[in-house]
mmCIF file of C-alpha atoms and ligand atoms in Angstrom:
data_model
loop_
_atom_site.group_PDB
_atom_site.id
_atom_site.type_symbol
_atom_site.label_atom_id
_atom_site.label_comp_id
_atom_site.label_asym_id
_atom_site.label_seq_id
_atom_site.Cartn_x
_atom_site.Cartn_y
_atom_site.Cartn_z
ATOM 1 C CA MET A 1 116.298 75.609 261.076
ATOM 2 C CA THR A 2 118.854 76.660 258.617
ATOM 3 C CA GLN A 3 118.107 79.353 255.765
ATOM 4 C CA ALA A 4 120.079 80.969 253.032
ATOM 5 C CA THR A 5 121.968 84.133 254.448
ATOM 6 C CA ALA A 6 124.337 86.786 252.669
ATOM 7 C CA THR A 7 127.124 84.516 253.503
ATOM 8 C CA THR A 8 125.773 81.288 254.102
ATOM 9 C CA PRO A 9 124.165 80.388 250.325
ATOM 10 C CA SER A 10 121.040 78.616 249.667
ATOM 11 C CA ALA A 11 122.296 74.468 248.896
ATOM 12 C CA ILE A 12 119.210 73.842 246.804
ATOM 13 C CA MET A 13 119.488 74.488 243.138
ATOM 14 C CA PRO A 14 117.494 77.146 241.909
ATOM 15 C CA THR A 15 115.062 75.250 239.477
ATOM 16 C CA TYR A 16 112.387 77.558 240.664
ATOM 17 C CA PHE A 17 111.768 81.062 238.389
ATOM 18 C CA PHE A 18 110.925 82.994 241.995
ATOM 19 C CA GLN A 19 110.700 81.987 245.538
ATOM 20 C CA LEU A 20 107.744 84.100 247.447
ATOM 21 C CA PRO A 21 110.108 85.269 250.917
ATOM 22 C CA ILE A 22 107.856 83.628 252.822
ATOM 23 C CA ALA A 23 107.546 80.008 254.909
ATOM 24 C CA PHE A 24 104.359 78.653 256.421
ATOM 25 C CA GLU A 25 104.697 77.276 259.332
ATOM 26 C CA LYS A 26 100.777 74.982 259.343
ATOM 27 C CA GLY A 27 97.746 75.038 258.285
ATOM 28 C CA GLU A 28 94.268 74.243 259.177
ATOM 29 C CA GLY A 29 91.322 74.095 256.449
ATOM 30 C CA ILE A 30 91.318 76.674 253.944
ATOM 31 C CA TRP A 31 94.127 78.464 256.099
ATOM 32 C CA LEU A 32 98.154 78.915 255.860
ATOM 33 C CA TYR A 33 99.717 80.708 258.418
ATOM 34 C CA ASP A 34 103.366 82.492 258.851
ATOM 35 C CA ALA A 35 105.913 82.260 261.948
ATOM 36 C CA GLU A 36 104.373 85.069 262.997
ATOM 37 C CA GLY A 37 100.892 84.105 262.696
ATOM 38 C CA LYS A 38 99.708 85.996 259.844
ATOM 39 C CA LYS A 39 96.971 84.038 257.632
ATOM 40 C CA TYR A 40 97.007 83.193 254.510
ATOM 41 C CA LEU A 41 93.324 81.950 252.387
ATOM 42 C CA ASP A 42 95.115 79.184 250.501
ATOM 43 C CA GLY A 43 93.713 79.598 246.878
ATOM 44 C CA LEU A 44 96.326 77.697 245.394
ATOM 45 C CA CYS A 45 96.063 74.159 247.857
ATOM 46 C CA GLY A 46 99.574 73.939 246.318
ATOM 47 C CA ILE A 47 98.424 73.536 243.125
ATOM 48 C CA SER A 48 95.597 71.076 243.388
ATOM 49 C CA VAL A 49 96.981 68.881 246.167
ATOM 50 C CA THR A 50 95.888 69.620 249.636
ATOM 51 C CA ASN A 51 92.277 69.771 248.085
ATOM 52 C CA LEU A 52 90.771 68.932 251.208
ATOM 53 C CA GLY A 53 92.617 71.609 253.030
ATOM 54 C CA HIS A 54 94.788 71.804 255.103
ATOM 55 C CA SER A 55 95.032 69.446 258.664
ATOM 56 C CA HIS A 56 92.318 67.651 257.611
ATOM 57 C CA PRO A 57 91.168 65.600 260.751
ATOM 58 C CA VAL A 58 90.322 62.435 259.038
ATOM 59 C CA ILE A 59 93.162 62.441 256.677
ATOM 60 C CA THR A 60 95.376 63.338 259.602
ATOM 61 C CA LYS A 61 94.183 60.521 261.263
ATOM 62 C CA ALA A 62 94.366 57.658 258.709
ATOM 63 C CA ILE A 63 98.274 59.109 257.974
ATOM 64 C CA CYS A 64 99.327 58.698 261.441
ATOM 65 C CA ASP A 65 97.390 55.542 262.431
ATOM 66 C CA GLN A 66 98.947 54.182 259.348
ATOM 67 C CA ALA A 67 102.883 55.243 260.528
ATOM 68 C CA ALA A 68 102.399 54.131 263.906
ATOM 69 C CA LYS A 69 101.947 50.463 262.341
ATOM 70 C CA LEU A 70 103.376 50.165 258.759
ATOM 71 C CA ILE A 71 105.022 52.682 256.356
ATOM 72 C CA HIS A 72 106.468 50.245 253.841
ATOM 73 C CA THR A 73 106.594 46.850 252.633
ATOM 74 C CA SER A 74 107.263 46.218 249.406
ATOM 75 C CA ASN A 75 106.077 45.189 246.301
ATOM 76 C CA THR A 76 107.125 41.929 246.488
ATOM 77 C CA PHE A 77 104.655 41.590 249.368
ATOM 78 C CA GLN A 78 100.848 41.862 249.103
ATOM 79 C CA ILE A 79 99.165 45.208 250.044
ATOM 80 C CA PRO A 80 96.254 45.570 251.070
ATOM 81 C CA ALA A 81 95.152 49.433 250.744
ATOM 82 C CA GLN A 82 96.740 49.526 247.695
ATOM 83 C CA GLN A 83 94.397 46.402 246.283
ATOM 84 C CA ILE A 84 91.255 48.652 247.711
ATOM 85 C CA LEU A 85 92.590 51.688 246.459
ATOM 86 C CA ALA A 86 92.664 50.784 243.176
ATOM 87 C CA GLN A 87 89.202 48.643 243.417
ATOM 88 C CA LYS A 88 87.559 52.396 244.385
ATOM 89 C CA LEU A 89 89.602 54.491 241.949
ATOM 90 C CA VAL A 90 88.634 51.888 239.049
ATOM 91 C CA LYS A 91 85.001 52.102 240.136
ATOM 92 C CA LEU A 92 84.641 55.485 240.491
ATOM 93 C CA SER A 93 86.442 55.958 236.713
ATOM 94 C CA GLY A 94 85.337 53.331 235.425
ATOM 95 C CA MET A 95 88.326 51.851 234.429
ATOM 96 C CA GLU A 96 90.078 48.472 234.478
ATOM 97 C CA GLN A 97 93.402 48.619 236.020
ATOM 98 C CA VAL A 98 95.353 50.917 238.116
ATOM 99 C CA TYR A 99 99.690 50.965 237.969
ATOM 100 C CA PHE A 100 100.666 52.807 241.102
ATOM 101 C CA CYS A 101 103.904 55.236 241.538
ATOM 102 C CA ASN A 102 105.053 58.584 243.013
ATOM 103 C CA SER A 103 104.188 61.488 240.856
ATOM 104 C CA GLY A 104 102.632 63.117 237.726
ATOM 105 C CA ALA A 105 105.499 62.385 235.677
ATOM 106 C CA GLU A 106 105.616 59.032 236.741
ATOM 107 C CA ALA A 107 101.922 58.086 236.080
ATOM 108 C CA ASN A 108 102.701 59.928 232.727
ATOM 109 C CA GLU A 109 105.597 57.860 231.930
ATOM 110 C CA ALA A 110 103.743 54.754 232.783
ATOM 111 C CA ALA A 111 101.506 55.365 230.163
ATOM 112 C CA ILE A 112 104.049 56.283 227.229
ATOM 113 C CA LYS A 113 105.547 52.969 228.275
ATOM 114 C CA ILE A 114 102.128 51.042 227.811
ATOM 115 C CA SER A 115 101.546 52.902 224.328
ATOM 116 C CA ARG A 116 104.810 51.434 223.495
ATOM 117 C CA MET A 117 104.324 48.168 224.617
ATOM 118 C CA PHE A 118 100.866 48.616 222.130
ATOM 119 C CA ALA A 119 102.521 49.254 219.389
ATOM 120 C CA ARG A 120 104.735 45.883 220.014
ATOM 121 C CA LYS A 121 100.993 44.395 219.658
ATOM 122 C CA LYS A 122 100.862 46.153 216.224
ATOM 123 C CA ASN A 123 104.350 45.595 214.684
ATOM 124 C CA ILE A 124 104.612 49.263 214.793
ATOM 125 C CA SER A 125 108.844 49.713 215.458
ATOM 126 C CA ASN A 126 108.520 53.922 215.729
ATOM 127 C CA PRO A 127 105.963 54.673 217.502
ATOM 128 C CA ALA A 128 104.915 58.480 218.057
ATOM 129 C CA ILE A 129 102.215 59.980 220.279
ATOM 130 C CA VAL A 130 99.989 63.462 219.610
ATOM 131 C CA VAL A 131 100.394 65.709 221.933
ATOM 132 C CA MET A 132 99.368 69.280 222.102
ATOM 133 C CA GLU A 133 101.261 72.455 221.718
ATOM 134 C CA ASN A 134 101.478 74.063 225.584
ATOM 135 C CA GLY A 135 100.443 70.809 227.148
ATOM 136 C CA PHE A 136 102.236 69.820 230.277
ATOM 137 C CA HIS A 137 102.610 66.012 231.890
ATOM 138 C CA GLY A 138 105.676 66.478 233.927
ATOM 139 C CA ARG A 139 109.549 66.924 233.365
ATOM 140 C CA THR A 140 110.914 63.841 233.297
ATOM 141 C CA MET A 141 113.279 62.939 230.512
ATOM 142 C CA GLY A 142 110.664 60.714 228.845
ATOM 143 C CA VAL A 143 107.711 63.586 229.316
ATOM 144 C CA VAL A 144 108.967 66.540 229.118
ATOM 145 C CA GLY A 145 109.939 66.215 225.347
ATOM 146 C CA ALA A 146 105.774 66.176 225.799
ATOM 147 C CA CYS A 147 105.615 69.643 227.067
ATOM 148 C CA ASN A 148 105.498 73.354 226.172
ATOM 149 C CA LYS A 149 108.289 74.918 224.951
ATOM 150 C CA ARG A 150 109.892 76.118 227.821
ATOM 151 C CA THR A 151 109.542 73.354 229.835
ATOM 152 C CA ARG A 152 111.416 71.340 227.423
ATOM 153 C CA GLY A 153 113.825 73.819 225.809
ATOM 154 C CA GLY A 154 117.407 72.721 226.877
ATOM 155 C CA PHE A 155 116.721 69.404 226.775
ATOM 156 C CA GLU A 156 116.770 68.052 223.230
ATOM 157 C CA PRO A 157 116.802 65.232 221.743
ATOM 158 C CA PHE A 158 113.621 64.128 223.233
ATOM 159 C CA LEU A 159 112.377 60.600 222.817
ATOM 160 C CA PRO A 160 111.750 60.923 219.230
ATOM 161 C CA ASP A 161 107.900 60.007 219.379
ATOM 162 C CA PHE A 162 106.436 63.545 219.235
ATOM 163 C CA VAL A 163 104.111 64.862 217.119
ATOM 164 C CA ARG A 164 103.137 68.172 218.274
ATOM 165 C CA VAL A 165 99.513 70.089 217.394
ATOM 166 C CA PRO A 166 97.524 72.653 218.600
ATOM 167 C CA TYR A 167 95.089 72.189 221.413
ATOM 168 C CA ASP A 168 92.040 71.958 221.282
ATOM 169 C CA ASP A 169 92.001 71.825 216.744
ATOM 170 C CA LEU A 170 90.495 68.382 215.829
ATOM 171 C CA GLU A 171 91.346 69.119 212.373
ATOM 172 C CA ALA A 172 95.269 68.831 213.440
ATOM 173 C CA ILE A 173 95.070 65.553 214.665
ATOM 174 C CA LYS A 174 93.180 63.895 211.515
ATOM 175 C CA SER A 175 95.852 65.875 209.419
ATOM 176 C CA ALA A 176 98.052 64.373 211.317
ATOM 177 C CA ALA A 177 96.926 61.060 211.226
ATOM 178 C CA HIS A 178 97.008 61.569 207.441
ATOM 179 C CA GLN A 179 100.878 62.351 207.463
ATOM 180 C CA TYR A 180 102.070 59.767 209.588
ATOM 181 C CA GLU A 181 101.810 56.176 209.872
ATOM 182 C CA ASN A 182 103.490 55.236 213.223
ATOM 183 C CA ILE A 183 101.199 56.712 215.786
ATOM 184 C CA VAL A 184 99.895 54.945 218.328
ATOM 185 C CA ALA A 185 98.356 57.440 220.973
ATOM 186 C CA VAL A 186 96.916 60.930 221.942
ATOM 187 C CA MET A 187 98.064 62.359 225.398
ATOM 188 C CA VAL A 188 95.847 65.153 226.411
ATOM 189 C CA GLU A 189 94.838 67.525 229.149
ATOM 190 C CA PRO A 190 91.027 67.915 229.116
ATOM 191 C CA ILE A 191 92.184 71.212 230.928
ATOM 192 C CA GLN A 192 95.345 73.104 230.038
ATOM 193 C CA GLY A 193 96.438 74.260 233.449
ATOM 194 C CA GLU A 194 100.533 75.081 233.597
ATOM 195 C CA SER A 195 99.741 76.713 230.603
ATOM 196 C CA GLY A 196 96.861 79.499 231.729
ATOM 197 C CA VAL A 197 93.701 77.022 232.254
ATOM 198 C CA HIS A 198 92.730 76.538 228.863
ATOM 199 C CA ILE A 199 89.301 75.360 228.111
ATOM 200 C CA PRO A 200 89.210 73.488 224.917
ATOM 201 C CA ASN A 201 85.745 72.951 223.127
ATOM 202 C CA GLU A 202 82.795 70.839 224.637
ATOM 203 C CA ASN A 203 83.004 68.653 221.666
ATOM 204 C CA TYR A 204 87.448 67.774 222.267
ATOM 205 C CA LEU A 205 87.005 65.172 224.306
ATOM 206 C CA LYS A 206 84.455 63.104 222.417
ATOM 207 C CA GLY A 207 86.494 63.762 219.372
ATOM 208 C CA ILE A 208 89.430 62.554 220.245
ATOM 209 C CA ARG A 209 87.775 59.630 221.666
ATOM 210 C CA GLU A 210 86.347 59.210 217.584
ATOM 211 C CA ILE A 211 89.375 59.920 216.284
ATOM 212 C CA CYS A 212 91.939 57.114 218.453
ATOM 213 C CA ASP A 213 88.414 54.372 217.902
ATOM 214 C CA GLN A 214 88.847 54.946 214.124
ATOM 215 C CA HIS A 215 92.631 54.495 213.906
ATOM 216 C CA ASP A 216 92.805 52.434 216.953
ATOM 217 C CA TRP A 217 95.379 54.442 218.726
ATOM 218 C CA LEU A 218 95.289 54.729 222.730
ATOM 219 C CA MET A 219 93.108 58.107 224.724
ATOM 220 C CA ILE A 220 95.715 59.025 227.472
ATOM 221 C CA LEU A 221 93.875 61.453 228.892
ATOM 222 C CA ASP A 222 96.357 63.336 231.881
ATOM 223 C CA GLU A 223 93.803 64.454 234.505
ATOM 224 C CA VAL A 224 96.724 64.846 236.955
ATOM 225 C CA GLN A 225 95.419 68.306 237.832
ATOM 226 C CA THR A 226 91.624 68.316 236.546
ATOM 227 C CA GLY A 227 91.350 64.680 238.175
ATOM 228 C CA LEU A 228 89.169 63.821 241.439
ATOM 229 C CA GLY A 229 86.883 66.072 242.014
ATOM 230 C CA ARG A 230 88.506 69.743 240.945
ATOM 231 C CA THR A 231 86.265 70.820 237.942
ATOM 232 C CA GLY A 232 82.965 69.500 239.538
ATOM 233 C CA LYS A 233 83.145 65.887 238.311
ATOM 234 C CA TRP A 234 84.870 62.486 239.887
ATOM 235 C CA PHE A 235 87.028 62.954 236.528
ATOM 236 C CA ASP A 236 86.772 65.730 233.899
ATOM 237 C CA CYS A 237 85.559 63.470 230.904
ATOM 238 C CA GLN A 238 82.813 62.349 232.747
ATOM 239 C CA HIS A 239 81.744 66.152 231.934
ATOM 240 C CA PHE A 240 81.145 64.430 228.683
ATOM 241 C CA ASN A 241 81.010 61.264 228.752
ATOM 242 C CA VAL A 242 84.154 60.335 227.205
ATOM 243 C CA LEU A 243 85.912 57.389 228.968
ATOM 244 C CA PRO A 244 89.865 57.452 227.810
ATOM 245 C CA ASP A 245 92.115 54.253 227.349
ATOM 246 C CA ILE A 246 94.606 55.586 229.707
ATOM 247 C CA MET A 247 94.156 57.785 232.463
ATOM 248 C CA THR A 248 96.625 59.652 234.852
ATOM 249 C CA LEU A 249 96.205 60.629 238.741
ATOM 250 C CA ALA A 250 98.496 62.231 240.797
ATOM 251 C CA LYS A 251 98.751 65.681 242.814
ATOM 252 C CA SER A 252 95.583 65.404 245.050
ATOM 253 C CA LEU A 253 94.851 61.670 245.260
ATOM 254 C CA ALA A 254 96.555 60.952 249.104
ATOM 255 C CA GLY A 255 95.989 64.429 250.471
ATOM 256 C CA GLY A 256 99.710 65.689 250.360
ATOM 257 C CA LEU A 257 101.876 63.137 250.000
ATOM 258 C CA PRO A 258 103.680 61.820 247.114
ATOM 259 C CA ILE A 259 101.588 59.668 244.467
ATOM 260 C CA GLY A 260 100.555 58.694 241.256
ATOM 261 C CA ALA A 261 98.449 56.495 239.400
ATOM 262 C CA CYS A 262 98.297 54.951 235.698
ATOM 263 C CA LEU A 263 95.048 53.665 235.043
ATOM 264 C CA ALA A 264 94.290 51.601 231.775
ATOM 265 C CA ARG A 265 91.113 49.420 229.933
ATOM 266 C CA GLY A 266 90.124 47.764 227.236
ATOM 267 C CA LYS A 267 93.037 47.284 224.795
ATOM 268 C CA ALA A 268 95.372 49.177 227.360
ATOM 269 C CA SER A 269 95.121 47.190 229.611
ATOM 270 C CA ASN A 270 97.220 43.965 230.371
ATOM 271 C CA MET A 271 100.077 45.762 228.775
ATOM 272 C CA PHE A 272 102.395 45.685 231.544
ATOM 273 C CA GLN A 273 103.441 41.611 232.195
ATOM 274 C CA PRO A 274 105.988 41.022 235.518
ATOM 275 C CA GLY A 275 109.043 42.819 234.923
ATOM 276 C CA LYS A 276 108.309 45.402 232.634
ATOM 277 C CA HIS A 277 107.787 48.032 235.062
ATOM 278 C CA GLY A 278 107.701 48.527 238.765
ATOM 279 C CA THR A 279 108.980 51.416 241.075
ATOM 280 C CA THR A 280 110.048 51.228 245.393
ATOM 281 C CA PHE A 281 107.891 53.265 246.909
ATOM 282 C CA GLY A 282 105.026 53.367 244.666
ATOM 283 C CA GLY A 283 101.476 52.276 246.183
ATOM 284 C CA ASN A 284 102.852 51.850 249.943
ATOM 285 C CA PRO A 285 100.972 50.940 252.519
ATOM 286 C CA LEU A 286 101.631 54.417 254.111
ATOM 287 C CA VAL A 287 99.893 57.010 251.006
ATOM 288 C CA CYS A 288 97.511 54.548 249.798
ATOM 289 C CA THR A 289 95.605 54.162 253.391
ATOM 290 C CA ALA A 290 96.337 58.577 253.089
ATOM 291 C CA GLY A 291 94.274 58.314 249.237
ATOM 292 C CA LEU A 292 91.616 56.032 250.838
ATOM 293 C CA ALA A 293 90.666 58.464 253.638
ATOM 294 C CA VAL A 294 91.109 61.380 250.777
ATOM 295 C CA LEU A 295 88.341 59.393 248.624
ATOM 296 C CA ASN A 296 86.297 58.662 250.957
ATOM 297 C CA THR A 297 86.436 62.677 252.686
ATOM 298 C CA LEU A 298 85.368 63.563 248.583
ATOM 299 C CA GLU A 299 82.786 60.942 248.640
ATOM 300 C CA LYS A 300 81.220 61.530 252.193
ATOM 301 C CA ASP A 301 81.377 65.164 252.492
ATOM 302 C CA ASN A 302 79.669 65.495 248.859
ATOM 303 C CA LEU A 303 82.656 67.612 247.604
ATOM 304 C CA VAL A 304 82.766 66.978 243.970
ATOM 305 C CA LYS A 305 79.427 68.184 243.769
ATOM 306 C CA ASN A 306 80.802 71.283 246.428
ATOM 307 C CA ALA A 307 84.013 72.285 244.142
ATOM 308 C CA GLU A 308 80.653 72.595 240.535
ATOM 309 C CA THR A 309 78.277 74.756 243.214
ATOM 310 C CA MET A 310 81.498 77.013 244.512
ATOM 311 C CA GLY A 311 83.146 76.674 241.131
ATOM 312 C CA ASN A 312 80.091 78.176 239.180
ATOM 313 C CA TYR A 313 79.521 80.899 242.103
ATOM 314 C CA VAL A 314 83.042 82.545 242.446
ATOM 315 C CA VAL A 315 83.272 82.535 238.662
ATOM 316 C CA LYS A 316 80.026 84.312 238.640
ATOM 317 C CA LYS A 317 81.162 86.500 241.632
ATOM 318 C CA LEU A 318 84.300 87.359 239.551
ATOM 319 C CA LYS A 319 82.922 88.594 236.454
ATOM 320 C CA GLU A 320 80.845 90.223 238.022
ATOM 321 C CA THR A 321 83.494 91.932 240.060
ATOM 322 C CA LEU A 322 86.991 91.895 238.528
ATOM 323 C CA GLY A 323 85.453 91.451 235.285
ATOM 324 C CA LYS A 324 84.339 94.770 234.850
ATOM 325 C CA LYS A 325 87.492 95.767 234.567
ATOM 326 C CA SER A 326 89.413 96.724 231.220
ATOM 327 C CA GLU A 327 92.505 95.478 231.967
ATOM 328 C CA ILE A 328 90.989 92.002 232.711
ATOM 329 C CA LYS A 329 90.473 90.030 229.764
ATOM 330 C CA ASP A 330 88.744 87.097 230.392
ATOM 331 C CA ILE A 331 87.635 84.803 233.314
ATOM 332 C CA ARG A 332 87.220 81.108 233.120
ATOM 333 C CA GLY A 333 86.274 77.817 234.546
ATOM 334 C CA ARG A 334 85.223 74.582 235.332
ATOM 335 C CA GLY A 335 84.182 73.791 239.045
ATOM 336 C CA LEU A 336 87.112 74.976 240.967
ATOM 337 C CA MET A 337 89.869 75.526 238.462
ATOM 338 C CA ILE A 338 89.864 79.198 237.605
ATOM 339 C CA GLY A 339 92.361 80.844 235.550
ATOM 340 C CA ILE A 340 91.740 85.261 235.688
ATOM 341 C CA GLU A 341 93.359 86.594 231.734
ATOM 342 C CA PHE A 342 94.966 89.901 232.653
ATOM 343 C CA ASP A 343 96.124 92.215 229.651
ATOM 344 C CA ARG A 344 99.394 92.525 230.834
ATOM 345 C CA PRO A 345 102.090 90.500 232.297
ATOM 346 C CA CYS A 346 101.219 90.378 235.994
ATOM 347 C CA ARG A 347 103.674 88.464 238.223
ATOM 348 C CA ASP A 348 103.692 90.816 240.782
ATOM 349 C CA LEU A 349 100.441 89.827 241.644
ATOM 350 C CA MET A 350 101.550 87.056 243.534
ATOM 351 C CA ALA A 351 103.528 89.409 246.077
ATOM 352 C CA ILE A 352 100.362 91.618 246.663
ATOM 353 C CA GLY A 353 98.689 88.823 247.252
ATOM 354 C CA LEU A 354 100.733 87.844 250.149
ATOM 355 C CA LYS A 355 100.204 91.299 251.329
ATOM 356 C CA HIS A 356 96.632 90.992 251.560
ATOM 357 C CA GLY A 357 96.538 87.331 252.875
ATOM 358 C CA MET A 358 95.657 85.606 249.449
ATOM 359 C CA LEU A 359 97.629 82.983 247.574
ATOM 360 C CA PHE A 360 97.564 81.793 243.657
ATOM 361 C CA ILE A 361 99.442 81.402 240.840
ATOM 362 C CA ILE A 362 100.031 83.128 237.865
ATOM 363 C CA SER A 363 100.458 80.666 235.352
ATOM 364 C CA ALA A 364 101.762 82.015 231.630
ATOM 365 C CA ASP A 365 102.856 85.248 232.796
ATOM 366 C CA LYS A 366 99.117 86.977 232.764
ATOM 367 C CA VAL A 367 96.809 84.592 234.079
ATOM 368 C CA ILE A 368 95.798 83.666 237.735
ATOM 369 C CA ARG A 369 95.445 80.459 238.599
ATOM 370 C CA LEU A 370 93.194 79.816 241.433
ATOM 371 C CA LEU A 371 92.846 76.151 242.828
ATOM 372 C CA PRO A 372 91.088 76.426 246.158
ATOM 373 C CA PRO A 373 89.934 73.563 248.398
ATOM 374 C CA LEU A 374 87.039 71.738 247.591
ATOM 375 C CA ILE A 375 85.436 72.235 250.843
ATOM 376 C CA ILE A 376 85.266 75.971 250.694
ATOM 377 C CA THR A 377 82.066 77.167 251.886
ATOM 378 C CA GLN A 378 79.596 80.549 250.305
ATOM 379 C CA ALA A 379 81.033 82.365 252.790
ATOM 380 C CA ASP A 380 85.025 81.374 251.548
ATOM 381 C CA ALA A 381 84.245 81.835 248.442
ATOM 382 C CA ASP A 382 83.004 85.350 249.109
ATOM 383 C CA GLU A 383 86.290 86.332 251.229
ATOM 384 C CA ILE A 384 88.195 84.725 247.712
ATOM 385 C CA VAL A 385 86.267 87.078 245.609
ATOM 386 C CA LYS A 386 86.597 90.004 247.880
ATOM 387 C CA ARG A 387 90.536 89.214 248.613
ATOM 388 C CA LEU A 388 91.401 89.174 245.053
ATOM 389 C CA ASN A 389 89.934 92.188 244.136
ATOM 390 C CA LEU A 390 91.641 93.977 247.065
ATOM 391 C CA VAL A 391 94.925 92.715 245.201
ATOM 392 C CA ALA A 392 94.111 93.477 241.446
ATOM 393 C CA ASP A 393 92.951 97.200 242.300
ATOM 394 C CA GLU A 394 96.126 97.885 244.071
ATOM 395 C CA PHE A 395 98.487 95.964 240.879
ATOM 396 C CA LEU A 396 96.250 98.246 238.965
ATOM 397 C CA ASN A 397 96.395 101.182 241.264
ATOM 398 C CA VAL A 398 92.824 101.986 241.438
ATOM 399 C CA ARG A 399 92.602 104.122 244.303
HETATM 400 N N1 LIG B 420 100.336 66.562 234.272
HETATM 401 C C1 LIG B 420 99.776 67.427 234.566
HETATM 402 C C2 LIG B 420 98.341 68.388 233.690
HETATM 403 C C3 LIG B 420 100.172 68.276 235.261
HETATM 404 O O1 LIG B 420 99.300 69.591 235.850
HETATM 405 C C4 LIG B 420 101.312 68.489 236.270
HETATM 406 C C5 LIG B 420 101.584 68.476 237.041
HETATM 407 O O2 LIG B 420 101.253 70.120 237.670
HETATM 408 C C6 LIG B 420 101.692 67.003 235.538
HETATM 409 C C7 LIG B 420 101.427 66.331 235.244
HETATM 410 C C8 LIG B 420 103.316 66.372 236.777
HETATM 411 O O3 LIG B 420 103.197 66.388 237.803
HETATM 412 P P1 LIG B 420 104.434 65.904 238.845
HETATM 413 O O4 LIG B 420 104.625 67.449 239.364
HETATM 414 O O5 LIG B 420 103.764 64.909 239.895
HETATM 415 O O6 LIG B 420 104.959 65.217 238.077
#
């Protein structure tokens, strides 16, 4: 394999702030292995993608069998696995229709296009969407304007239709309703992940649902990171018995193969008519077969419940140990989406984590974002807590 050296610089565009000096050779369950055979506990899952762990035998077999038979045809033809996966998602979520694409950003693009179609029906020619400060919905030109300052900076002008309000602030949405006549939708994450695992008030999603109903707006819920069991329900909104009009998914749906899905119901369904949207790769036989294997495994192995139980356990144990340190400002989480907030910038923790064989990511400079696989046992959870304590001790110079 060719690697960048002093004389052969990388040919990759440097879009990431930093890259840790490590490459992995294989993965098995909760573990990743480097070239020397050192193992690392994967508390990140490729940012909530490999939620069933690495090389899961059922997913691997489904992918290999399907790849040997048929990888890709075209949405010009029928794709039975796509139909079955859509039926399954609809049943689990309470939504009605699915559009498959290749990423979270694309799923949100589809959601915005649906809201534009909805606006046409209402004879609104300059539709606006309420989005949240510090939100994250992807990096394509359509959605980048809906994101936090750091993500959107430098890419102006954006779609002209985002009305930005503070997160977890229902009054701000209500006052936007008074200020703007052209709003057609609210787009929101049930928990803000990229900006540091911010969990809103329990009444937040229900409140947004009510405001949307009152004004005939679409509620677009971005469950790209929270969905598919991560927070201890199939979809985070199910903690609050809220059904959005549009729900977007991606990340873990096909076990690591690229996939996105935009689900719609009620007044948001049937907005896309033939010719209004499409994709070459989206929903091909390979990804949909993988997606079905993922959903079946989550169901069969009761992993959504496991995420809830293990999430509660990890947070409790972290609070009893790390939480005692004055430098830790907060430990929060729902299911296995967990944030540990320091009182100071802590990016260096990631390199220290490598030393101790523990993987996680730092969000918003001060928050460890922990997204372990949904398959973890209590012994794995104890190991995560133990390693995180070692990492934090070294960072904070406790001897
Ligand atoms: N929405 C949310 C909530 C996300 O966390 C992400 C990615 O982290 C996205 C959308 C974008 O997904 P993708 O990177 O697949 O485009």
